[in-house]
Amino acid sequence: MTKLISGLHWKTFFGYAVVCLTIFLMLSAFLYDQQYKLLKANRLQREGSTLEQKMRSLQTRLDADRKSIDFLFDVPPISGIVRATQGSGYDAFDETGLAQWKSRLEQIFAAYLTTNHDVRQVRYIGVADNGRELVRVQWEGGKPVAVGAPRLQQKSDRPYFQEMLNLEPGAYYISDIELNREHGVIDFPQWATYRIGKGVFDAKGELFGLLILNIDADSVISLLEYSSEGAYTYLLNDDRQFLRHPRPGVAFSFDLGTPVRWEDEFSREIPSESASWTQVTDKLGEQFHAFAHTVQYSGGIHPKYVTAIKTVNDAGIVAEAQRETAKLAAILGVILFVLTGIIFLLRQANLALGSTSALQARFRSALQNAPLAILVLDQQRRVEYRNESAQQLMPDFGEQSFNMSSIKSAEARTWLTRAFDEVLETGEVLSRELWLDNGTTLDGFYQVLIGPIWENDARPSGAILMAMDMTQQKYYEQELQELNKSLEARIRSRTNALEDALTRAEAATQAQGEFLATMSHEIRTPLNAVFGMLALVRRGHIDGKQASQLDMAESNLTALSTLLNDILDVSKIEEGELQIDPVEYEPERLLQACGVSHSAVARSKGIDLVLDLAEIDGYVVLGDQNRIRQIVNNLLNNAIKFTQAGGVTLRAELRPGQNREEGDADLVITVEDSGIGIENSKLDMIFSRFAQAEASTTRRFGGVGLGLSICRQLCELMHGEITVESEAGKGTAFRVRLPQRMLAPRAAADSAPDMDEEAVLVMTQSPALAGVVSRTLTRWGARCEQLPEAEALAALAAPDHPLHYSLVVMDEACWTANHECLALYLARENGCDAGRILLLERFVDGTQLEADQLHERVQRVEAPVSSRELDLALRSLDPQRYGAVELRMADYCESQGLHIPGASLLMVDDHHANLEVLSGLLEDSGATLHRACNGVEALSVLQSAPESRPIDLVLMDCHMPVMDGYEATEAIRAGAAGARYLEVPILALTAAALKGEREHCLDMGMDDYLSKPFQVSELENLLRHWLADYVVEPESEPAPGSVQPNPETPADAVVMPAGTAETADPPADLESAWDCAGALCRLGGRSHVLDKVLAAYRQAAPDMWTQIHSYMADGSPGKVARAAHGLKGVALNVGAVRVAALARVLELSAESMPDAELLGTVEELHAAIIEFDSISRSGVSV
C-alpha cells in the first residue's frame, strides 16, 4: 500500500483535490439555501412575538401609571389647600393654615418620589395667578427636594395646562411624550417625559387646580430595548414622529426644531397592524422586514397612540445563515482535509526517510567544523562524540576514556570532573569561564558549558560539553575597562569644572541682585526725602509757575521711583524671594481703586477711562491682591501712556476654574486701549526685559521696558497667564487670567438701588461706556434702551412721544450742547414720576460743569464711570427713591456698654497711643483708671494703692522696655507687689500674633489673653467676666461723646471722626491704607475717642520710626524687631493697615533680612506713615 501511494503522480493528486473541492462547494450552496429559509421564518416569528410581548408590557405600564395618580389625589392636603386658599389662608374645617397644608403635601410628595423613582416631578398647580405652581417636589442631587416659592413657575402658557382646563371631575389627562422643559426651555441633560394629570374641584364643582405627575418616559421607552443582531424597534407618536431611533438627534426631533417622520426615513407607509411582515427600504437603499404594533394610552375625544415598528435587516439573516452554513461546511471541509492530509503526510514521510541520511551527514559536518569544542559523554563517562576542536583542546580524551591529564590547570580539571558528575546526577546546566592550557597555541580563556542529554529515562542519558574561546574578547574587555577609567576621570574633571563655573555664575547673579536691590534702596532713601520736601513746599504760598515746576519735579521723581521699584521686583524674582501672599479680598473694590488711581492722568490727557466691573461686583475671593494691583496698574499705566485719543477700558469677569467643585475660579482682567498698537511681528518681544516695540517708542513715550516683563513673571508665579492682541494704529488689548479661590458666592444686591422696571434711555458717544451703564442699571432692575444721540434728543423733545423715560443717561457735553431741549424734557416730565438726568463725565470732552449750572433733577457721574459711581449718583439724585448715601458698619461693631462703678483698673503699656485707646474705651465705665509705662512702674502703682482701694484688674502689654509684661507678671505672682495681688486678674493685651502666644501668656501666669487690634465688645466681655461683682445694668442715658443713632439714619451707619472733611476723590489704594470703619468699630463707634487716638498716633509714629531707623543704623536688628512690634500695635489701633503690615514684616524678619532689604522695608514704612497721615487728615474711609 505504501509503495502504491508513494508512486502517485502529482497530477493525479491535484485532480483528486479538484474533485473534492467541487463536491464541497455544491454541498455548501445547498446547505446555505436551506438554512436561509429556515432562519428567516424562525427569526421573523420570534421577533414578532417579542414585539407583541414588549407592547403588552408597555400597555400594562401605561395603565399602571394612569392609575398611580389616584393615591395622591385622595390625600387630605389636596382638598385642604383648596379650603385654606378660599378661606384666606386658613382651613376652618381642619383648623389648618395654608402653609401647613403645603408643608404636609411636600412631605407626602417627597415620600412618594422616594418609592417611585420613575416619577421625576409631582406638582399641584393652581388655576389662579396664571397657573402658578402651589407645590412642586422633584429630584435634585439624587433625592426629592421641595422647590421654594421663588422658583415656582406659572404654567398657563403650556399646552397641557390649557387642555386640562376642560377636564371633567374624575377624568384623567395624559400628555404627549416629549422632552421635559423648564421655564419654556428644554432641560439639560435631555430627558423624555409624559404627564398624567387630574383636576381638583372645590365644593362648588369649580376647577381649582391640577395635580400632575411628570413621569420619566425613558424608563417606559426602555421596555422596548431588546438585543438582537440586525433588528431594531422604532417608536412613533400620533404624528408618525420618532420617539425612539438609533441615530442621535432623530428621536424627539419635533422638540428640537426639525421634526423627522417615518416617511422621511423609509420608502413605504407605516405597516398595518393587522398585516404580516412587510418589506421596506430606508433612504440608503437597505432593505428591512417591518412589523407594526400600536397601543392606545389615552382615550377621550382626542385619543393618543404610540406605534412600535420592529425592523429586521435581511443582511442579518443572511449573515446568520452564512454562519450556520459555515459551521456545516467546516465539518465537511475538515473531513476532506483530513483525508487529503493523510495521503499527503504518508507521501511526505516516505520522502523524509530518504533524506534523513543526507541530513545527518550535513549535521555531523557542521558540528565537526564548528568553532566550538564539542564533547559528548554517556552515563558511564565514555566519549560518544567529539569534534575536531575538542580533539585539539583535549587530546588525551580517548574514544573510550574520560581523561583530562593534558589540561595543566588543576582548578579547571577539578571543576570539569565535578561538573560532569553533577550534570549526570541532577540534570542541571552548568557554565563557567575557565583558563584551559595544554601547552599549545590553544591556551586561553574559554566559556565552558556542560548540559544534560535526555532520552526517555528519568535521569540524563549523557552529557554534552561545549567550550568557546573567549581569549580575544577578554583582551578587548580589559582594554575597554581601561578606556572607561580614563573617560570617567576626564568626565569627573569636566563636571568639577562645570560645577565651579555654575557656582561662580550663581554667586555673580546673587551679587548682581543684591547690588540692584541695595542701589535701588539707597537711591529711594533720598527720593523719599525729596518727596517730603516737595510736599512741604506745596503747603506754602506758591504761584502758578512754581506749581507747574513742582508738578514737573514730582512727575519725574514718580517715574524714577517706579523704575527703581521695577528693578527691585526684578531682583526679587531672580533671587526667588518674591512670595505670593493670598488674602481674602473683593476683586471689584480692588480694580475700582486701580481705575480711580489713574483717573487724574486720563483726565489730563483727555481720554476716556471706563471700568466694566459689573460682572464681579459682590464676589469675595482668595488671592494676592497686592500683586494683582501691581499688574493692573502697570497695564493701565501703559494703556494711558500710549493712547492719545479715544479711551481705555478696564474689564473683569470670573470664569469657572479647573476644579469648579473645590471653588476654583479664573479672574480674567482685560485692559483695552485705542492707542498706537503693536505690530504682530513685535508681539513676542514685548514681554522681554528692557524691550519695547520700537526704539522710537522709547524716545517718544519713555520707559525702559520692565513693566510687562514683571507682569508676565507675576502671572506665572500665581499660575496664571497674560496674553496680548494688537494691531498697529488701532489699539491693544492685554488679557490676564489668574486662578483664584472663590470664598463667597455673588452677594444679593440688597443694598443696590431698586429701579423696579424703570425705563432708562442711554445715549453716549462711547460704546464701551454705554455697555457698562446699561448692564449695571439692568442688573438693578431697570429697562435700558440705547439710542443714537440725534434720535434720542428727538424723542425727548417730542411732546407726544409714546415712550416715557423716567431717567436719561447722557454725556456731559450733550447737556451743554442741548441744554434748552433737555430743559423742556425736565419741565414736561414732572410730577410723582418726574424725569431725571445723569450726566456722564468723560475726560475726552474736556468739560466739567459746576453744580450751579445743573438742574435740581440733574446729577453728574464722576469719571471713571463704574457701578459704584452710578450708585452714588443715583442716591444723590433722588434719596427718597434710591436710598440715602451712607457708609455701613457691621452690626457686631456696636458696643453693648460696660458699667463697673467702683472697680479699679491698672493699664500697663509703653505707648501713649495705646493707653489713650484703653482710656477712651473705659472712660464711661465708671471705673478708676491707673496708668503705667512698664513693669517697674506697674509694681510701684500696685504697691502704692491704698489698702481700701486696691487694684482689681491689670491690663498688661507684653513687650515693654525696662521690664516687660512677662517679667512683671512673674514678679506679681511671686509677691513683689504684695500678698494682696498674688491672685489679681492679669489680662494680656498684645499685638503679637505668633502661634502659641496665648499659651505662652497663660504659662507665665496671666489669666486671659486679647490680641490687638480687638473689638470693644471683646474687651467688655472679658471685663464683665473678670469683674462680675462690679457689673451693673447700663444707664438709659447714652455715654458722653458716643455715637447716637439718628431716627433718619440706619443704626449701623459710620460716623466720621471729628476734624475730618470728606473728599470727592479718595486715593486709589485707600482700602489697603486706612481701615477707618474697622478702627471706629473697635472703639464702639466713639468718634471722639478715635480723634484722641489719632492725635496720639500722629505724635508717636514719627518718633517710633526714627527709633527703628536709629537701631537699623547701629546694626541692631533685634531692637528693630522689638520697636516695630510696638509700632504695629499703635497702627492697628487706628486702622493704619499698611503701616501695621510693614511693621509686622520687620517684627518677624528684621534679624534674618539682608541689609539692603531691611533698609528698603524701613523706608517703605516711612512712606506708609506719611501716606497714612495725609489720608487720615482727609477723613476718607472705606
Coordinates of N, CA and C in Angstrom, one line a residue, residues 526-700:
P526 N 17.0 109.0 49.6 CA 16.9 110.4 49.3 C 15.7 110.8 48.5
L527 N 15.2 109.9 47.7 CA 14.0 110.2 47.0 C 12.8 110.5 47.9
N528 N 12.7 109.7 49.0 CA 11.6 109.9 50.0 C 11.8 111.3 50.6
A529 N 13.0 111.7 50.9 CA 13.2 113.0 51.4 C 12.8 114.1 50.5
V530 N 13.2 113.9 49.2 CA 12.8 114.9 48.2 C 11.3 115.0 48.1
F531 N 10.6 113.8 48.0 CA 9.1 113.9 48.0 C 8.6 114.7 49.2
G532 N 9.1 114.4 50.4 CA 8.7 115.1 51.5 C 8.9 116.6 51.4
M533 N 10.1 117.0 50.9 CA 10.4 118.4 50.8 C 9.4 119.1 49.8
L534 N 9.2 118.4 48.7 CA 8.2 119.0 47.7 C 6.8 119.1 48.3
A535 N 6.4 118.2 49.2 CA 5.1 118.3 49.8 C 5.1 119.5 50.8
L536 N 6.2 119.7 51.5 CA 6.3 120.9 52.4 C 6.3 122.2 51.6
V537 N 7.0 122.2 50.4 CA 6.9 123.4 49.6 C 5.5 123.7 49.1
R538 N 4.7 122.7 48.8 CA 3.4 122.9 48.3 C 2.5 123.5 49.4
R539 N 2.8 123.3 50.7 CA 2.0 123.8 51.7 C 2.1 125.4 51.8
G540 N 3.3 125.9 51.3 CA 3.5 127.3 51.3 C 2.7 128.0 50.2
H541 N 2.9 129.3 50.1 CA 2.2 130.1 49.1 C 3.1 130.1 47.9
I542 N 2.6 129.5 46.8 CA 3.3 129.4 45.5 C 2.4 129.9 44.4
D543 N 3.0 130.4 43.4 CA 2.3 130.9 42.2 C 2.1 129.8 41.2
G544 N 1.5 130.1 40.1 CA 1.2 129.1 39.1 C 2.4 128.5 38.5
K545 N 3.4 129.4 38.2 CA 4.6 128.9 37.6 C 5.4 127.9 38.5
Q546 N 5.4 128.3 39.8 CA 6.0 127.4 40.8 C 5.3 126.1 40.9
A547 N 4.0 126.1 40.9 CA 3.2 124.9 40.9 C 3.5 124.0 39.8
S548 N 3.6 124.6 38.6 CA 3.9 123.8 37.4 C 5.3 123.2 37.5
Q549 N 6.2 123.9 38.0 CA 7.6 123.4 38.2 C 7.5 122.2 39.2
L550 N 6.7 122.4 40.3 CA 6.6 121.3 41.3 C 6.0 120.1 40.7
D551 N 5.0 120.3 39.8 CA 4.3 119.1 39.1 C 5.4 118.4 38.3
M552 N 6.2 119.2 37.6 CA 7.2 118.5 36.7 C 8.2 117.7 37.6
A553 N 8.6 118.3 38.7 CA 9.6 117.6 39.6 C 9.0 116.4 40.1
E554 N 7.7 116.4 40.6 CA 7.1 115.2 41.1 C 6.9 114.2 40.1
S555 N 6.5 114.6 38.9 CA 6.3 113.6 37.8 C 7.6 112.9 37.5
N556 N 8.7 113.6 37.4 CA 10.0 112.9 37.2 C 10.4 112.0 38.3
L557 N 10.2 112.5 39.6 CA 10.5 111.7 40.7 C 9.6 110.4 40.7
T558 N 8.4 110.5 40.4 CA 7.5 109.4 40.3 C 8.0 108.4 39.3
A559 N 8.4 108.9 38.1 CA 8.9 108.0 37.1 C 10.2 107.3 37.6
L560 N 11.1 108.0 38.2 CA 12.3 107.4 38.8 C 12.0 106.4 39.9
S561 N 11.0 106.7 40.7 CA 10.6 105.8 41.8 C 10.0 104.5 41.2
T562 N 9.2 104.7 40.2 CA 8.6 103.5 39.5 C 9.7 102.6 38.9
L563 N 10.7 103.2 38.3 CA 11.8 102.5 37.7 C 12.5 101.7 38.8
L564 N 12.8 102.3 39.9 CA 13.5 101.6 41.0 C 12.7 100.5 41.5
N565 N 11.4 100.7 41.7 CA 10.5 99.6 42.2 C 10.6 98.4 41.2
D566 N 10.5 98.7 39.9 CA 10.6 97.6 38.9 C 11.9 96.9 39.0
I567 N 13.0 97.6 39.2 CA 14.3 97.0 39.3 C 14.4 96.1 40.5
L568 N 13.8 96.6 41.6 CA 13.8 95.8 42.9 C 12.9 94.5 42.7
D569 N 11.8 94.6 42.0 CA 10.9 93.4 41.7 C 11.7 92.4 40.9
V570 N 12.4 92.9 39.9 CA 13.2 92.0 39.0 C 14.2 91.3 39.8
S571 N 14.9 92.0 40.7 CA 15.9 91.3 41.5 C 15.3 90.3 42.5
K572 N 14.2 90.6 43.0 CA 13.5 89.7 43.9 C 13.0 88.4 43.2
I573 N 12.5 88.6 42.0 CA 12.1 87.5 41.2 C 13.2 86.6 40.8
E574 N 14.3 87.2 40.4 CA 15.5 86.4 40.0 C 16.1 85.6 41.2
E575 N 16.0 86.2 42.4 CA 16.6 85.5 43.6 C 15.5 84.6 44.2
G576 N 14.3 84.5 43.7 CA 13.3 83.6 44.2 C 12.8 84.1 45.6
E577 N 12.9 85.4 45.9 CA 12.4 85.9 47.2 C 11.0 86.5 47.1
L578 N 10.5 86.6 45.9 CA 9.2 87.2 45.8 C 8.1 86.2 46.1
Q579 N 7.4 86.3 47.1 CA 6.4 85.3 47.6 C 5.0 85.8 47.3
I580 N 4.1 84.8 47.0 CA 2.7 85.1 46.8 C 2.0 85.0 48.1
D581 N 1.2 86.0 48.5 CA 0.6 86.1 49.8 C -0.9 86.2 49.6
P582 N -1.6 85.0 49.5 CA -3.1 85.1 49.3 C -3.8 85.6 50.5
V583 N -4.8 86.5 50.2 CA -5.6 87.1 51.3 C -7.0 87.1 50.7
E584 N -8.0 87.3 51.6 CA -9.4 87.5 51.2 C -9.6 88.9 50.8
Y585 N -10.2 89.1 49.6 CA -10.5 90.4 49.1 C -11.6 90.4 48.1
E586 N -12.1 91.6 47.8 CA -13.2 91.7 46.8 C -12.5 92.3 45.5
P587 N -12.5 91.5 44.4 CA -11.9 92.0 43.2 C -12.5 93.3 42.6
E588 N -13.8 93.5 42.8 CA -14.4 94.7 42.3 C -13.9 95.9 43.0
R589 N -13.7 95.9 44.3 CA -13.2 97.0 45.0 C -11.7 97.3 44.7
L590 N -10.9 96.2 44.5 CA -9.5 96.3 44.1 C -9.4 97.0 42.8
L591 N -10.1 96.5 41.8 CA -10.0 97.1 40.4 C -10.6 98.5 40.3
Q592 N -11.6 98.8 41.1 CA -12.2 100.1 41.2 C -11.1 101.1 41.7
A593 N -10.3 100.7 42.7 CA -9.3 101.5 43.3 C -8.2 101.8 42.2
C594 N -7.8 100.7 41.5 CA -6.8 100.8 40.4 C -7.3 101.8 39.4
G595 N -8.5 101.8 39.0 CA -9.0 102.7 38.0 C -9.0 104.1 38.4
V596 N -9.5 104.3 39.7 CA -9.6 105.7 40.2 C -8.2 106.3 40.3
S597 N -7.2 105.4 40.6 CA -5.8 106.0 40.8 C -5.2 106.5 39.5
H598 N -5.8 106.1 38.4 CA -5.3 106.5 37.1 C -6.2 107.5 36.4
S599 N -7.2 107.9 37.1 CA -8.2 108.9 36.5 C -7.6 110.2 36.3
A600 N -6.7 110.7 37.2 CA -6.1 112.0 37.0 C -5.3 112.1 35.7
V601 N -4.5 111.0 35.5 CA -3.7 111.0 34.3 C -4.6 111.0 33.0
A602 N -5.6 110.1 33.1 CA -6.5 110.1 31.9 C -7.2 111.4 31.7
R603 N -7.6 112.1 32.8 CA -8.3 113.4 32.7 C -7.3 114.4 32.0
S604 N -6.0 114.4 32.4 CA -5.1 115.3 31.9 C -4.8 115.1 30.4
K605 N -5.0 113.9 29.9 CA -4.7 113.6 28.5 C -6.0 113.7 27.7
G606 N -7.2 113.8 28.4 CA -8.4 113.9 27.6 C -8.9 112.7 27.0
I607 N -8.7 111.5 27.6 CA -9.1 110.2 27.1 C -10.1 109.6 28.1
D608 N -11.0 108.8 27.6 CA -12.0 108.1 28.5 C -11.3 107.0 29.2
L609 N -11.7 106.8 30.5 CA -11.3 105.6 31.3 C -12.6 105.0 31.8
V610 N -12.9 103.8 31.3 CA -14.2 103.1 31.6 C -13.9 101.9 32.4
L611 N -14.6 101.7 33.5 CA -14.4 100.5 34.4 C -15.7 99.6 34.2
D612 N -15.5 98.5 33.5 CA -16.6 97.5 33.3 C -16.4 96.4 34.3
L613 N -16.9 96.6 35.5 CA -16.7 95.6 36.7 C -18.0 95.0 37.2
A614 N -19.1 95.2 36.4 CA -20.4 94.7 36.9 C -20.4 93.2 37.1
E615 N -19.7 92.5 36.3 CA -19.7 91.0 36.4 C -19.0 90.5 37.6
I616 N -18.2 91.2 38.3 CA -17.5 90.7 39.5 C -18.0 91.4 40.8
D617 N -19.0 92.3 40.7 CA -19.5 93.0 41.8 C -20.1 92.1 42.8
G618 N -19.6 92.1 44.1 CA -20.2 91.3 45.1 C -19.5 90.0 45.4
Y619 N -18.5 89.6 44.6 CA -17.7 88.4 44.9 C -16.6 88.6 45.9
V620 N -16.3 87.6 46.6 CA -15.2 87.6 47.5 C -14.3 86.4 47.2
V621 N -13.0 86.6 46.9 CA -12.1 85.5 46.5 C -10.8 85.6 47.4
L622 N -10.0 84.5 47.2 CA -8.7 84.4 47.9 C -7.6 84.5 46.8
G623 N -6.7 85.5 47.0 CA -5.6 85.7 46.1 C -4.7 86.8 46.6
D624 N -3.6 87.0 45.9 CA -2.6 88.1 46.2 C -3.1 89.4 45.6
Q625 N -3.8 90.2 46.3 CA -4.4 91.4 45.8 C -3.3 92.4 45.5
N626 N -2.2 92.4 46.3 CA -1.1 93.4 46.0 C -0.5 93.1 44.7
R627 N -0.2 91.9 44.3 CA 0.4 91.6 43.1 C -0.5 91.8 41.9
I628 N -1.8 91.5 42.1 CA -2.8 91.8 41.1 C -2.9 93.3 40.9
R629 N -2.9 94.1 42.0 CA -2.9 95.5 41.8 C -1.7 96.0 41.0
Q630 N -0.5 95.4 41.3 CA 0.7 95.8 40.6 C 0.6 95.5 39.1
I631 N 0.0 94.4 38.7 CA -0.2 94.0 37.3 C -1.1 95.0 36.6
V632 N -2.3 95.2 37.3 CA -3.3 96.1 36.7 C -2.8 97.5 36.6
N633 N -2.1 98.0 37.6 CA -1.5 99.4 37.5 C -0.5 99.5 36.4
N634 N 0.3 98.5 36.2 CA 1.2 98.5 35.1 C 0.5 98.6 33.7
L635 N -0.5 97.7 33.6 CA -1.2 97.7 32.3 C -2.0 99.0 32.0
L636 N -2.6 99.5 33.1 CA -3.3 100.8 32.9 C -2.4 101.9 32.6
N637 N -1.2 101.9 33.3 CA -0.3 103.0 33.0 C 0.2 103.0 31.6
N638 N 0.5 101.8 31.1 CA 0.9 101.6 29.6 C -0.2 102.1 28.7
A639 N -1.4 101.6 29.0 CA -2.6 101.9 28.1 C -2.8 103.4 28.0
I640 N -2.8 104.1 29.1 CA -3.0 105.5 29.1 C -1.8 106.3 28.5
K641 N -0.6 105.8 28.8 CA 0.6 106.4 28.2 C 0.6 106.4 26.7
F642 N 0.2 105.2 26.1 CA 0.3 105.0 24.7 C -1.0 105.4 23.9
T643 N -2.0 106.0 24.6 CA -3.2 106.4 24.0 C -3.3 107.9 24.0
Q644 N -3.4 108.4 22.8 CA -3.5 109.9 22.6 C -4.9 110.4 22.4
A645 N -5.8 109.5 21.9 CA -7.2 109.9 21.7 C -8.1 108.6 21.8
G646 N -9.3 108.8 22.2 CA -10.2 107.6 22.4 C -10.4 107.3 23.9
G647 N -10.0 106.1 24.2 CA -10.2 105.7 25.6 C -9.6 104.4 26.0
V648 N -9.6 104.1 27.3 CA -9.1 102.9 27.9 C -10.2 102.2 28.7
T649 N -10.4 100.9 28.5 CA -11.4 100.2 29.3 C -10.8 99.1 30.1
L650 N -11.1 99.1 31.4 CA -10.7 98.0 32.3 C -11.9 97.1 32.5
R651 N -11.8 95.8 32.1 CA -13.0 94.9 32.2 C -12.5 93.7 33.0
A652 N -13.4 93.1 33.7 CA -13.1 91.9 34.5 C -14.3 91.0 34.6
E653 N -14.0 89.7 34.7 CA -15.1 88.7 34.9 C -14.5 87.5 35.6
L654 N -15.3 86.7 36.2 CA -14.9 85.5 36.9 C -15.5 84.3 36.1
R655 N -14.6 83.4 35.7 CA -15.0 82.2 35.0 C -14.7 81.0 35.8
P656 N -15.4 79.9 35.5 CA -15.2 78.6 36.3 C -13.8 78.1 36.1
G657 N -13.1 77.7 37.2 CA -11.8 77.2 37.1 C -11.7 75.7 36.8
Q658 N -10.5 75.1 36.9 CA -10.4 73.7 36.6 C -11.1 72.8 37.6
N659 N -11.0 73.1 38.9 CA -11.7 72.4 39.9 C -12.8 73.2 40.4
R660 N -13.9 73.2 39.6 CA -15.0 74.0 40.0 C -15.7 73.6 41.3
E661 N -15.7 72.2 41.6 CA -16.3 71.7 42.8 C -15.6 72.3 44.0
E662 N -14.3 72.5 43.9 CA -13.5 73.0 45.1 C -13.5 74.5 45.2
G663 N -14.2 75.2 44.3 CA -14.3 76.6 44.4 C -13.3 77.4 43.6
D664 N -12.6 76.7 42.7 CA -11.6 77.4 41.9 C -12.3 78.2 40.8
A665 N -11.8 79.4 40.6 CA -12.3 80.3 39.5 C -11.1 81.1 38.9
D666 N -11.3 81.5 37.7 CA -10.3 82.3 37.0 C -10.8 83.7 36.9
L667 N -10.0 84.6 37.5 CA -10.2 86.0 37.4 C -9.6 86.5 36.0
V668 N -10.4 86.9 35.1 CA -9.9 87.4 33.8 C -10.1 88.9 33.7
I669 N -8.9 89.6 33.6 CA -8.9 91.0 33.6 C -8.4 91.4 32.2
T670 N -9.1 92.4 31.6 CA -8.8 92.8 30.2 C -8.6 94.4 30.3
V671 N -7.5 94.8 29.7 CA -7.2 96.3 29.6 C -7.1 96.6 28.1
E672 N -8.1 97.3 27.6 CA -8.1 97.6 26.2 C -7.9 99.1 26.0
D673 N -7.2 99.5 24.9 CA -7.0 100.9 24.6 C -7.1 101.1 23.1
S674 N -7.2 102.4 22.7 CA -7.3 102.7 21.3 C -6.0 103.5 20.9
G675 N -4.9 103.1 21.5 CA -3.7 103.8 21.3 C -2.9 103.4 20.0
I676 N -1.6 103.5 20.1 CA -0.8 103.3 18.9 C -0.7 101.9 18.4
G677 N -1.0 100.9 19.3 CA -1.0 99.5 18.8 C 0.4 99.0 18.7
I678 N 0.5 97.7 18.4 CA 1.8 97.0 18.2 C 1.7 96.1 17.0
E679 N 2.7 96.1 16.2 CA 2.8 95.2 15.0 C 2.9 93.8 15.5
N680 N 2.2 92.9 14.7 CA 2.2 91.4 15.0 C 3.6 90.9 15.2
S681 N 4.5 91.3 14.4 CA 5.9 90.8 14.4 C 6.6 91.2 15.7
K682 N 6.1 92.2 16.4 CA 6.8 92.6 17.6 C 6.1 92.1 18.9
L683 N 5.0 91.4 18.8 CA 4.2 91.0 20.0 C 5.0 90.0 20.9
D684 N 5.9 89.2 20.2 CA 6.6 88.2 21.0 C 7.7 88.8 21.9
M685 N 8.1 90.0 21.6 CA 9.3 90.6 22.3 C 8.9 91.5 23.4
I686 N 7.6 91.9 23.5 CA 7.2 93.0 24.4 C 7.3 92.5 25.9
F687 N 7.2 91.2 26.1 CA 7.3 90.7 27.5 C 8.7 90.4 27.9
S688 N 9.7 90.8 27.0 CA 11.1 90.6 27.4 C 11.6 91.8 28.2
R689 N 12.6 91.7 29.0 CA 13.1 92.8 29.8 C 13.8 93.8 28.9
F690 N 13.6 95.1 29.3 CA 14.2 96.2 28.6 C 13.9 96.2 27.1
A691 N 12.7 95.7 26.8 CA 12.3 95.7 25.4 C 11.0 96.5 25.2
Q692 N 11.0 97.3 24.1 CA 9.8 97.9 23.6 C 9.6 97.7 22.1
A693 N 8.4 97.9 21.6 CA 8.2 97.5 20.2 C 9.1 98.2 19.3
E694 N 9.3 99.5 19.5 CA 10.2 100.3 18.6 C 11.1 101.2 19.4
A695 N 12.3 101.5 18.9 CA 13.1 102.4 19.5 C 12.5 103.8 19.6
S696 N 11.7 104.2 18.6 CA 11.1 105.5 18.6 C 10.0 105.6 19.7
T697 N 9.5 104.4 20.1 CA 8.5 104.4 21.2 C 9.2 104.9 22.5
T698 N 10.4 104.4 22.7 CA 11.2 104.8 23.9 C 11.5 106.2 23.9
R699 N 11.9 106.7 22.7 CA 12.2 108.2 22.7 C 11.0 109.0 22.9
R700 N 9.8 108.6 22.4 CA 8.6 109.4 22.4 C 7.9 109.3 23.8

